[in-house]
Amino acid sequence: MLRHLVPLLLFAGICAAADPAFDQPPHDYWQRPLHDRFTQLKENVEAGRVVLDGSGEKSFLLSLLKALDVPASSQMLVFSTTSLQLRLITPSNPRALFFNEDVYVGYIPGGRIEVVSLDPALGGIYYIFDIPRGAERMNADRSNRCMNCHAAEDTGFVPGLVIKSVIPGLRGGSLDSFRHSETGHEVPFSERFGGWYLTGAANFTPHLGNAVGQLSPDGLKKFPLVPGALFDFAHYPMANSDVLPQLLHEHQIGFVNRAVAATYHTRALLAKGPLDDAGQADLDKMARDFTRYLLFADEVTLPSGGVKGEAAFKADFLRTRRCDAGNSALKDFDLRTRLFRYRCSYMIYGAAFTGLPPEFKQRVFHRLGEALDTTRPDAEYAYLPPDEKKTIRNILRATLTDLPQGW
């Protein structure tokens, strides 16, 4: 069963086989001016317009998250050694990840800060730097080494986001891995969370979280871990690693990787000159696949009992909701059988979508209009009731400024 993960893999194949490398023209990854949120904060810190708290590791982290508008309540804890700082990561010293729509921050007690910040035209911009002490200057430079994973096969060889699901060994390393190159809300729960601590998910069985493994003559044996048993939550901003942020994180990574792949591929096609019939058909197909993801066409059903989610995270997430005249918003949760009440991704407001080339974005808007048309129902989107389609259209009309005329 392919679960409609094929579109992302097709994007990857297109980029790898036909498009110029991300650091070559017309992309020029290392030469273009940057417009991502962390680079802008870095400039403000260096100019003295923003001051971060250097009194301690955790204090600096909290001040950085606040300056980036990344909620501490989005905290997720991962203990697999899937990071440049692998020597520091263990079940007793997990790596914490935090995110909003455009920025992802990593933190390990005793380690360095990691940042992926999304640029509208370039995708991920990567930083890793020491936590400054006292009045020390924040010395954050772009990282070359991050590209080894973040612009490789898992992301279609463009600067994207990576999420791993592995069975970690007792002493580090990965004994088994899952969902290779597959990201997004259609990945089965049985293949997610490997190497991650998971709280608030008693009904998500089976899954791969909260466990390490050991090879034996009888095969791979798994041993359960209790979040907080081997480490002190006091070293982190939050005392949880809640399932709801992890579900949204998965959705966002799938969205971003598809959007960045589409941006690079469209740019490469346009650099060759006017689009011929094959190029037009290529972008049309990619836009159809992207729209399927945008409208949660293949979202896996939540387990019986749904998701509760931590109140602090839900409040932080909803703080930036954009609503129509009826007070409906794409961020409104369902959490019973699916993530959202209105199945159109809130990531349509983020940098990865706003930076799509017009030649591709307009195709997405066209296909989106067809999918939401209640007068001529599209069989591909029969899972969306007419009332939900109407509300999604109203929300988009009220909250987007670049919809085609008459949309």
CSV table of C-alpha atoms in Angstrom, one decimal:
chain,number,residue,atom,x,y,z
A,1,MET,CA,0.0,0.0,0.0
A,2,LEU,CA,1.6,3.3,-1.1
A,3,ARG,CA,-0.6,5.6,0.9
A,4,HIS,CA,-0.1,8.3,-1.7
A,5,LEU,CA,3.5,8.9,-0.5
A,6,VAL,CA,4.4,8.6,-4.1
A,7,PRO,CA,4.2,12.3,-4.8
A,8,LEU,CA,7.0,13.2,-2.5
A,9,LEU,CA,9.2,10.4,-3.9
A,10,LEU,CA,8.4,11.6,-7.4
A,11,PHE,CA,9.4,15.1,-6.4
A,12,ALA,CA,12.7,13.7,-5.1
A,13,GLY,CA,13.2,11.7,-8.3
A,14,ILE,CA,12.6,14.8,-10.5
A,15,CYS,CA,15.0,17.0,-8.5
A,16,ALA,CA,17.7,14.4,-8.3
A,17,ALA,CA,17.5,13.4,-12.0
A,18,ALA,CA,16.8,16.6,-13.8
A,19,ASP,CA,17.3,19.7,-11.7
A,20,PRO,CA,20.6,21.5,-11.1
A,21,ALA,CA,22.1,21.0,-7.7
A,22,PHE,CA,20.7,23.3,-5.0
A,23,ASP,CA,23.9,25.3,-4.8
A,24,GLN,CA,24.2,25.9,-8.6
A,25,PRO,CA,22.3,28.4,-10.8
A,26,PRO,CA,19.4,29.1,-11.0
A,27,HIS,CA,19.1,28.2,-7.3
A,28,ASP,CA,22.4,29.6,-5.9
A,29,TYR,CA,21.6,28.5,-2.4
A,30,TRP,CA,24.8,30.0,-0.8
A,31,GLN,CA,24.7,33.3,-2.7
A,32,ARG,CA,21.1,34.5,-2.5
A,33,PRO,CA,20.1,37.1,0.2
A,34,LEU,CA,18.3,35.4,3.1
A,35,HIS,CA,14.9,36.3,4.3
A,36,ASP,CA,14.3,33.7,7.0
A,37,ARG,CA,13.2,34.5,10.5
A,38,PHE,CA,16.4,33.3,12.4
A,39,THR,CA,18.7,35.2,10.1
A,40,GLN,CA,16.7,38.3,10.7
A,41,LEU,CA,16.9,37.7,14.5
A,42,LYS,CA,20.6,37.1,14.2
A,43,GLU,CA,21.1,40.5,12.6
A,44,ASN,CA,19.0,42.2,15.3
A,45,VAL,CA,21.1,40.5,18.1
A,46,GLU,CA,24.4,41.5,16.4
A,47,ALA,CA,23.1,45.1,16.1
A,48,GLY,CA,22.1,45.1,19.8
A,49,ARG,CA,18.4,45.6,19.0
A,50,VAL,CA,17.6,42.3,20.7
A,51,VAL,CA,19.3,41.0,23.8
A,52,LEU,CA,19.1,37.3,24.7
A,53,ASP,CA,19.6,35.9,28.2
A,54,GLY,CA,23.1,34.5,28.7
A,55,SER,CA,22.7,33.6,32.3
A,56,GLY,CA,22.4,29.9,31.7
A,57,GLU,CA,21.6,27.2,29.1
A,58,LYS,CA,17.9,27.0,29.8
A,59,SER,CA,17.6,30.7,30.2
A,60,PHE,CA,19.2,31.3,26.8
A,61,LEU,CA,17.0,28.7,25.2
A,62,LEU,CA,13.8,30.3,26.6
A,63,SER,CA,14.8,33.8,25.5
A,64,LEU,CA,15.7,32.5,22.0
A,65,LEU,CA,12.4,30.7,21.6
A,66,LYS,CA,10.5,33.8,22.8
A,67,ALA,CA,12.4,36.0,20.3
A,68,LEU,CA,11.6,33.6,17.5
A,69,ASP,CA,7.9,33.3,18.6
A,70,VAL,CA,8.5,29.5,19.0
A,71,PRO,CA,6.3,28.1,21.8
A,72,ALA,CA,8.2,26.2,24.5
A,73,SER,CA,5.1,24.1,24.8
A,74,SER,CA,5.9,22.6,21.4
A,75,GLN,CA,8.6,20.6,23.1
A,76,MET,CA,9.4,17.1,21.7
A,77,LEU,CA,12.2,14.9,23.1
A,78,VAL,CA,14.2,12.5,20.9
A,79,PHE,CA,16.9,10.1,22.1
A,80,SER,CA,18.0,8.5,18.9
A,81,THR,CA,21.5,9.6,17.7
A,82,THR,CA,20.1,11.3,14.6
A,83,SER,CA,21.9,14.6,14.9
A,84,LEU,CA,25.3,16.2,14.4
A,85,GLN,CA,25.5,16.1,18.3
A,86,LEU,CA,25.1,12.4,18.5
A,87,ARG,CA,27.7,11.8,21.1
A,88,LEU,CA,25.7,13.8,23.6
A,89,ILE,CA,22.3,12.2,22.9
A,90,THR,CA,21.1,9.3,25.0
A,91,PRO,CA,17.9,8.2,26.7
A,92,SER,CA,19.2,9.9,29.8
A,93,ASN,CA,20.0,13.1,27.9
A,94,PRO,CA,17.5,13.5,25.1
A,95,ARG,CA,17.5,16.2,22.5
A,96,ALA,CA,14.6,18.7,22.7
A,97,LEU,CA,13.0,20.1,19.6
A,98,PHE,CA,10.7,23.1,19.4
A,99,PHE,CA,8.9,24.6,16.4
A,100,ASN,CA,6.4,27.0,14.8
A,101,GLU,CA,5.4,27.1,11.1
A,102,ASP,CA,8.7,28.6,9.9
A,103,VAL,CA,11.4,27.8,12.6
A,104,TYR,CA,12.7,24.6,14.2
A,105,VAL,CA,15.0,24.7,17.2
A,106,GLY,CA,17.1,21.9,18.7
A,107,TYR,CA,18.6,21.9,22.2
A,108,ILE,CA,20.6,19.3,24.2
A,109,PRO,CA,21.7,19.9,27.8
A,110,GLY,CA,25.4,20.4,27.6
A,111,GLY,CA,25.4,20.8,23.9
A,112,ARG,CA,24.8,23.4,21.1
A,113,ILE,CA,21.8,25.1,19.7
A,114,GLU,CA,20.5,23.8,16.3
A,115,VAL,CA,18.2,25.9,14.1
A,116,VAL,CA,16.4,25.3,10.8
A,117,SER,CA,14.7,28.4,9.6
A,118,LEU,CA,12.7,28.5,6.4
A,119,ASP,CA,13.5,31.0,3.7
A,120,PRO,CA,10.6,31.5,1.2
A,121,ALA,CA,12.9,31.0,-1.9
A,122,LEU,CA,15.5,28.6,-0.6
A,123,GLY,CA,13.9,26.3,2.0
A,124,GLY,CA,15.8,25.4,5.1
A,125,ILE,CA,18.6,27.6,6.3
A,126,TYR,CA,20.7,25.7,8.9
A,127,TYR,CA,22.6,27.0,11.9
A,128,ILE,CA,24.4,25.2,14.8
A,129,PHE,CA,26.2,27.3,17.5
A,130,ASP,CA,27.5,27.3,21.1
A,131,ILE,CA,25.2,28.8,23.8
A,132,PRO,CA,26.8,32.1,24.7
A,133,ARG,CA,27.6,32.7,28.4
A,134,GLY,CA,27.1,35.9,30.2
A,135,ALA,CA,27.9,38.8,27.9
A,136,GLU,CA,29.5,36.6,25.2
A,137,ARG,CA,28.4,37.3,21.6
A,138,MET,CA,26.1,34.8,19.9
A,139,ASN,CA,28.3,33.4,17.2
A,140,ALA,CA,25.8,31.7,14.8
A,141,ASP,CA,27.1,30.9,11.4
A,142,ARG,CA,25.4,28.9,8.7
A,143,SER,CA,26.3,25.2,8.7
A,144,ASN,CA,27.7,23.2,5.8
A,145,ARG,CA,27.6,19.8,7.6
A,146,CYS,CA,23.8,19.9,8.1
A,147,MET,CA,23.4,19.7,4.3
A,148,ASN,CA,24.7,16.1,4.5
A,149,CYS,CA,21.3,15.0,5.7
A,150,HIS,CA,19.0,18.0,5.0
A,151,ALA,CA,19.8,18.2,1.3
A,152,ALA,CA,20.2,14.5,0.6
A,153,GLU,CA,17.9,11.6,-0.5
A,154,ASP,CA,15.4,12.0,2.4
A,155,THR,CA,14.5,15.5,1.1
A,156,GLY,CA,14.9,15.0,-2.6
A,157,PHE,CA,18.3,16.7,-2.6
A,158,VAL,CA,16.9,20.1,-1.8
A,159,PRO,CA,17.2,21.9,1.6
A,160,GLY,CA,14.3,20.4,3.5
A,161,LEU,CA,13.4,18.8,6.9
A,162,VAL,CA,14.3,15.4,8.1
A,163,ILE,CA,12.4,13.2,10.6
A,164,LYS,CA,13.7,9.7,11.5
A,165,SER,CA,12.0,6.8,13.1
A,166,VAL,CA,14.5,4.2,14.3
A,167,ILE,CA,14.9,1.6,17.1
A,168,PRO,CA,18.0,2.9,19.0
A,169,GLY,CA,20.5,0.5,20.5
A,170,LEU,CA,21.2,0.4,24.2
A,171,ARG,CA,24.5,2.1,23.6
A,172,GLY,CA,23.7,4.3,20.7
A,173,GLY,CA,23.3,3.7,17.0
A,174,SER,CA,20.2,2.5,15.1
A,175,LEU,CA,19.2,-1.2,15.0
A,176,ASP,CA,16.3,-0.7,12.6
A,177,SER,CA,14.7,2.2,10.7
A,178,PHE,CA,11.3,2.9,9.2
A,179,ARG,CA,9.4,5.2,6.7
A,180,HIS,CA,12.5,6.0,4.6
A,181,SER,CA,12.1,9.3,2.8
A,182,GLU,CA,8.4,9.2,3.7
A,183,THR,CA,7.1,12.3,5.6
A,184,GLY,CA,3.6,13.5,6.3
A,185,HIS,CA,0.3,12.9,7.9
A,186,GLU,CA,-0.3,9.7,5.9
A,187,VAL,CA,2.6,7.7,7.5
A,188,PRO,CA,1.0,5.0,9.7
A,189,PHE,CA,1.4,5.5,13.5
A,190,SER,CA,2.9,2.0,13.6
A,191,GLU,CA,5.9,3.4,11.7
A,192,ARG,CA,6.3,6.7,13.7
A,193,PHE,CA,8.0,7.9,16.9
A,194,GLY,CA,10.9,5.4,16.9
A,195,GLY,CA,13.7,7.0,19.0
A,196,TRP,CA,11.3,9.6,20.5
A,197,TYR,CA,9.8,10.0,23.9
A,198,LEU,CA,6.0,10.2,23.7
A,199,THR,CA,3.5,11.3,26.3
A,200,GLY,CA,-0.3,11.6,26.1
A,201,ALA,CA,-0.5,8.7,23.6
A,202,ALA,CA,-1.7,5.7,25.6
A,203,ASN,CA,-4.2,4.9,22.8
A,204,PHE,CA,-1.6,5.1,20.0
A,205,THR,CA,-0.8,1.4,19.8
A,206,PRO,CA,1.2,0.0,18.2
A,207,HIS,CA,3.9,2.7,17.8
A,208,LEU,CA,7.7,2.7,18.0
A,209,GLY,CA,8.2,5.4,20.7
A,210,ASN,CA,9.5,5.0,24.3
A,211,ALA,CA,11.7,2.0,23.5
A,212,VAL,CA,15.3,0.9,22.8
A,213,GLY,CA,16.4,-2.3,21.3
A,214,GLN,CA,19.0,-5.0,21.5
A,215,LEU,CA,20.0,-7.6,19.0
A,216,SER,CA,20.0,-11.2,20.2
A,217,PRO,CA,20.1,-14.7,18.6
A,218,ASP,CA,16.3,-14.6,18.6
A,219,GLY,CA,16.2,-11.3,16.8
A,220,LEU,CA,15.6,-7.7,17.8
A,221,LYS,CA,14.3,-7.3,21.3
A,222,LYS,CA,12.7,-4.0,22.5
A,223,PHE,CA,12.8,-2.6,26.0
A,224,PRO,CA,10.3,0.0,27.2
A,225,LEU,CA,11.4,3.4,28.5
A,226,VAL,CA,9.3,5.6,30.7
A,227,PRO,CA,9.6,9.4,29.8
A,228,GLY,CA,11.4,11.1,32.7
A,229,ALA,CA,12.6,7.9,34.4
A,230,LEU,CA,16.2,8.3,33.1
A,231,PHE,CA,16.5,12.1,33.1
A,232,ASP,CA,15.1,15.1,34.9
A,233,PHE,CA,12.4,17.0,33.1
A,234,ALA,CA,13.6,20.1,35.1
A,235,HIS,CA,16.5,20.4,32.5
A,236,TYR,CA,13.9,21.2,29.9
A,237,PRO,CA,11.2,23.9,29.6
A,238,MET,CA,8.4,21.5,29.8
A,239,ALA,CA,7.7,18.2,31.7
A,240,ASN,CA,6.3,16.3,28.7
A,241,SER,CA,6.9,15.2,25.1
A,242,ASP,CA,3.3,15.4,24.0
A,243,VAL,CA,1.9,13.5,21.0
A,244,LEU,CA,0.0,16.5,19.6
A,245,PRO,CA,3.0,18.6,18.7
A,246,GLN,CA,4.6,15.5,17.2
A,247,LEU,CA,1.5,14.9,15.0
A,248,LEU,CA,1.6,18.5,13.8
A,249,HIS,CA,5.4,18.4,13.4
A,250,GLU,CA,4.9,15.4,11.1
A,251,HIS,CA,2.3,17.2,9.0
A,252,GLN,CA,4.5,20.3,8.7
A,253,ILE,CA,7.6,18.3,7.6
A,254,GLY,CA,5.5,16.6,4.9
A,255,PHE,CA,4.2,20.0,3.7
A,256,VAL,CA,7.5,21.8,3.8
A,257,ASN,CA,9.4,19.1,1.9
A,258,ARG,CA,6.8,19.0,-0.9
A,259,ALA,CA,6.7,22.8,-1.1
A,260,VAL,CA,10.5,23.2,-1.2
A,261,ALA,CA,10.8,20.4,-3.8
A,262,ALA,CA,8.2,22.1,-6.0
A,263,THR,CA,9.9,25.5,-5.6
A,264,TYR,CA,13.3,24.1,-6.8
A,265,HIS,CA,11.8,22.1,-9.6
A,266,THR,CA,9.7,24.9,-10.9
A,267,ARG,CA,12.6,27.3,-10.8
A,268,ALA,CA,14.8,24.8,-12.7
A,269,LEU,CA,12.1,24.4,-15.4
A,270,LEU,CA,11.6,28.2,-15.8
A,271,ALA,CA,15.4,28.7,-16.1
A,272,LYS,CA,15.3,26.7,-19.4
A,273,GLY,CA,13.0,29.2,-21.0
A,274,PRO,CA,9.2,29.3,-21.7
A,275,LEU,CA,7.4,26.2,-20.5
A,276,ASP,CA,6.7,23.7,-23.3
A,277,ASP,CA,3.8,21.2,-23.2
A,278,ALA,CA,5.8,18.7,-21.2
A,279,GLY,CA,6.8,21.4,-18.7
A,280,GLN,CA,3.2,22.6,-18.3
A,281,ALA,CA,2.0,19.0,-17.8
A,282,ASP,CA,4.8,18.4,-15.3
A,283,LEU,CA,3.7,21.4,-13.1
A,284,ASP,CA,0.1,20.5,-13.5
A,285,LYS,CA,0.7,17.0,-12.1
A,286,MET,CA,2.8,18.3,-9.3
A,287,ALA,CA,0.2,20.9,-8.3
A,288,ARG,CA,-2.5,18.2,-8.2
A,289,ASP,CA,-0.4,16.0,-5.9
A,290,PHE,CA,0.5,19.0,-3.7
A,291,THR,CA,-3.2,20.0,-3.4
A,292,ARG,CA,-4.1,16.5,-2.3
A,293,TYR,CA,-1.6,16.9,0.6
A,294,LEU,CA,-2.8,20.5,1.3
A,295,LEU,CA,-6.4,19.1,1.8
A,296,PHE,CA,-5.4,16.1,4.0
A,297,ALA,CA,-6.7,13.7,1.4
A,298,ASP,CA,-4.7,10.7,2.8
A,299,GLU,CA,-4.5,11.6,6.5
A,300,VAL,CA,-4.4,8.5,8.7
A,301,THR,CA,-7.4,8.3,11.1
A,302,LEU,CA,-6.7,9.0,14.7
A,303,PRO,CA,-7.0,6.1,17.1
A,304,SER,CA,-10.2,5.4,19.1
A,305,GLY,CA,-10.4,8.1,21.7
A,306,GLY,CA,-8.6,10.7,19.6
A,307,VAL,CA,-6.1,13.1,21.0
A,308,LYS,CA,-6.3,15.3,24.1
A,309,GLY,CA,-3.2,17.4,23.7
A,310,GLU,CA,-1.6,19.6,26.4
A,311,ALA,CA,-3.6,22.7,27.1
A,312,ALA,CA,-0.6,25.0,27.0
A,313,PHE,CA,0.4,23.9,23.5
A,314,LYS,CA,-3.1,24.1,22.1
A,315,ALA,CA,-3.4,27.7,23.5
A,316,ASP,CA,-0.1,28.7,22.0
A,317,PHE,CA,-0.9,27.1,18.6
A,318,LEU,CA,-4.4,28.8,18.4
A,319,ARG,CA,-3.0,32.2,19.4
A,320,THR,CA,-2.0,32.8,15.7
A,321,ARG,CA,-5.3,31.5,14.1
A,322,ARG,CA,-6.6,33.5,11.2
A,323,CYS,CA,-10.4,33.5,11.0
A,324,ASP,CA,-13.2,34.4,8.6
A,325,ALA,CA,-16.2,36.5,9.5
A,326,GLY,CA,-17.8,33.5,11.1
A,327,ASN,CA,-14.8,33.0,13.4
A,328,SER,CA,-13.7,29.8,11.6
A,329,ALA,CA,-10.0,29.1,11.1
A,330,LEU,CA,-7.8,26.5,9.5
A,331,LYS,CA,-6.1,26.0,12.9
A,332,ASP,CA,-9.3,24.9,14.6
A,333,PHE,CA,-8.8,21.4,16.0
A,334,ASP,CA,-11.0,18.3,15.6
A,335,LEU,CA,-8.8,15.7,17.4
A,336,ARG,CA,-11.5,13.1,17.5
A,337,THR,CA,-10.9,11.2,14.2
A,338,ARG,CA,-8.6,13.7,12.5
A,339,LEU,CA,-6.4,16.7,13.4
A,340,PHE,CA,-8.4,19.6,12.1
A,341,ARG,CA,-12.1,20.5,11.8
A,342,TYR,CA,-11.5,22.2,8.4
A,343,ARG,CA,-9.1,20.0,6.3
A,344,CYS,CA,-6.9,22.6,4.6
A,345,SER,CA,-3.4,23.1,6.0
A,346,TYR,CA,-2.7,26.2,8.0
A,347,MET,CA,0.8,25.9,6.5
A,348,ILE,CA,-0.6,27.7,3.5
A,349,TYR,CA,0.3,30.9,5.5
A,350,GLY,CA,3.9,29.8,6.1
A,351,ALA,CA,7.1,30.7,4.3
A,352,ALA,CA,7.3,27.4,2.4
A,353,PHE,CA,4.0,28.2,0.6
A,354,THR,CA,4.3,31.9,0.3
A,355,GLY,CA,7.6,31.4,-1.5
A,356,LEU,CA,6.3,29.1,-4.2
A,357,PRO,CA,6.9,30.4,-7.7
A,358,PRO,CA,3.7,32.1,-9.1
A,359,GLU,CA,3.7,29.6,-12.0
A,360,PHE,CA,3.3,26.8,-9.5
A,361,LYS,CA,1.2,28.5,-6.8
A,362,GLN,CA,-1.4,29.6,-9.3
A,363,ARG,CA,-1.8,26.0,-10.4
A,364,VAL,CA,-2.4,25.0,-6.8
A,365,PHE,CA,-5.0,27.7,-6.3
A,366,HIS,CA,-6.7,26.6,-9.5
A,367,ARG,CA,-6.8,23.0,-8.4
A,368,LEU,CA,-7.8,24.0,-4.9
A,369,GLY,CA,-10.7,25.9,-6.4
A,370,GLU,CA,-11.8,22.8,-8.3
A,371,ALA,CA,-11.5,20.6,-5.2
A,372,LEU,CA,-13.7,23.0,-3.2
A,373,ASP,CA,-16.3,23.6,-5.8
A,374,THR,CA,-19.7,22.4,-4.4
A,375,THR,CA,-21.6,23.0,-7.7
A,376,ARG,CA,-19.4,20.5,-9.7
A,377,PRO,CA,-18.2,18.1,-7.0
A,378,ASP,CA,-14.8,16.5,-7.7
A,379,ALA,CA,-14.9,12.7,-6.9
A,380,GLU,CA,-11.3,12.9,-5.7
A,381,TYR,CA,-12.5,15.1,-2.8
A,382,ALA,CA,-15.7,13.4,-2.0
A,383,TYR,CA,-14.5,12.9,1.6
A,384,LEU,CA,-15.0,16.7,2.1
A,385,PRO,CA,-18.7,17.5,2.9
A,386,PRO,CA,-20.1,20.5,1.1
A,387,ASP,CA,-20.4,22.6,4.3
A,388,GLU,CA,-16.7,22.0,5.0
A,389,LYS,CA,-15.7,23.0,1.5
A,390,LYS,CA,-17.7,26.2,1.8
A,391,THR,CA,-16.1,27.1,5.1
A,392,ILE,CA,-12.6,26.4,3.8
A,393,ARG,CA,-13.2,28.6,0.8
A,394,ASN,CA,-14.6,31.4,3.1
A,395,ILE,CA,-11.5,31.2,5.3
A,396,LEU,CA,-9.1,31.3,2.4
A,397,ARG,CA,-10.9,34.3,0.9
A,398,ALA,CA,-10.8,36.1,4.2
A,399,THR,CA,-7.2,35.4,5.1
A,400,LEU,CA,-5.2,35.2,1.8
A,401,THR,CA,-4.2,38.2,-0.3
A,402,ASP,CA,-2.9,36.5,-3.4
A,403,LEU,CA,-5.8,34.4,-4.5
A,404,PRO,CA,-6.6,34.6,-8.2
A,405,GLN,CA,-9.2,37.3,-9.2
A,406,GLY,CA,-12.7,35.8,-8.9
A,407,TRP,CA,-11.5,32.8,-6.9
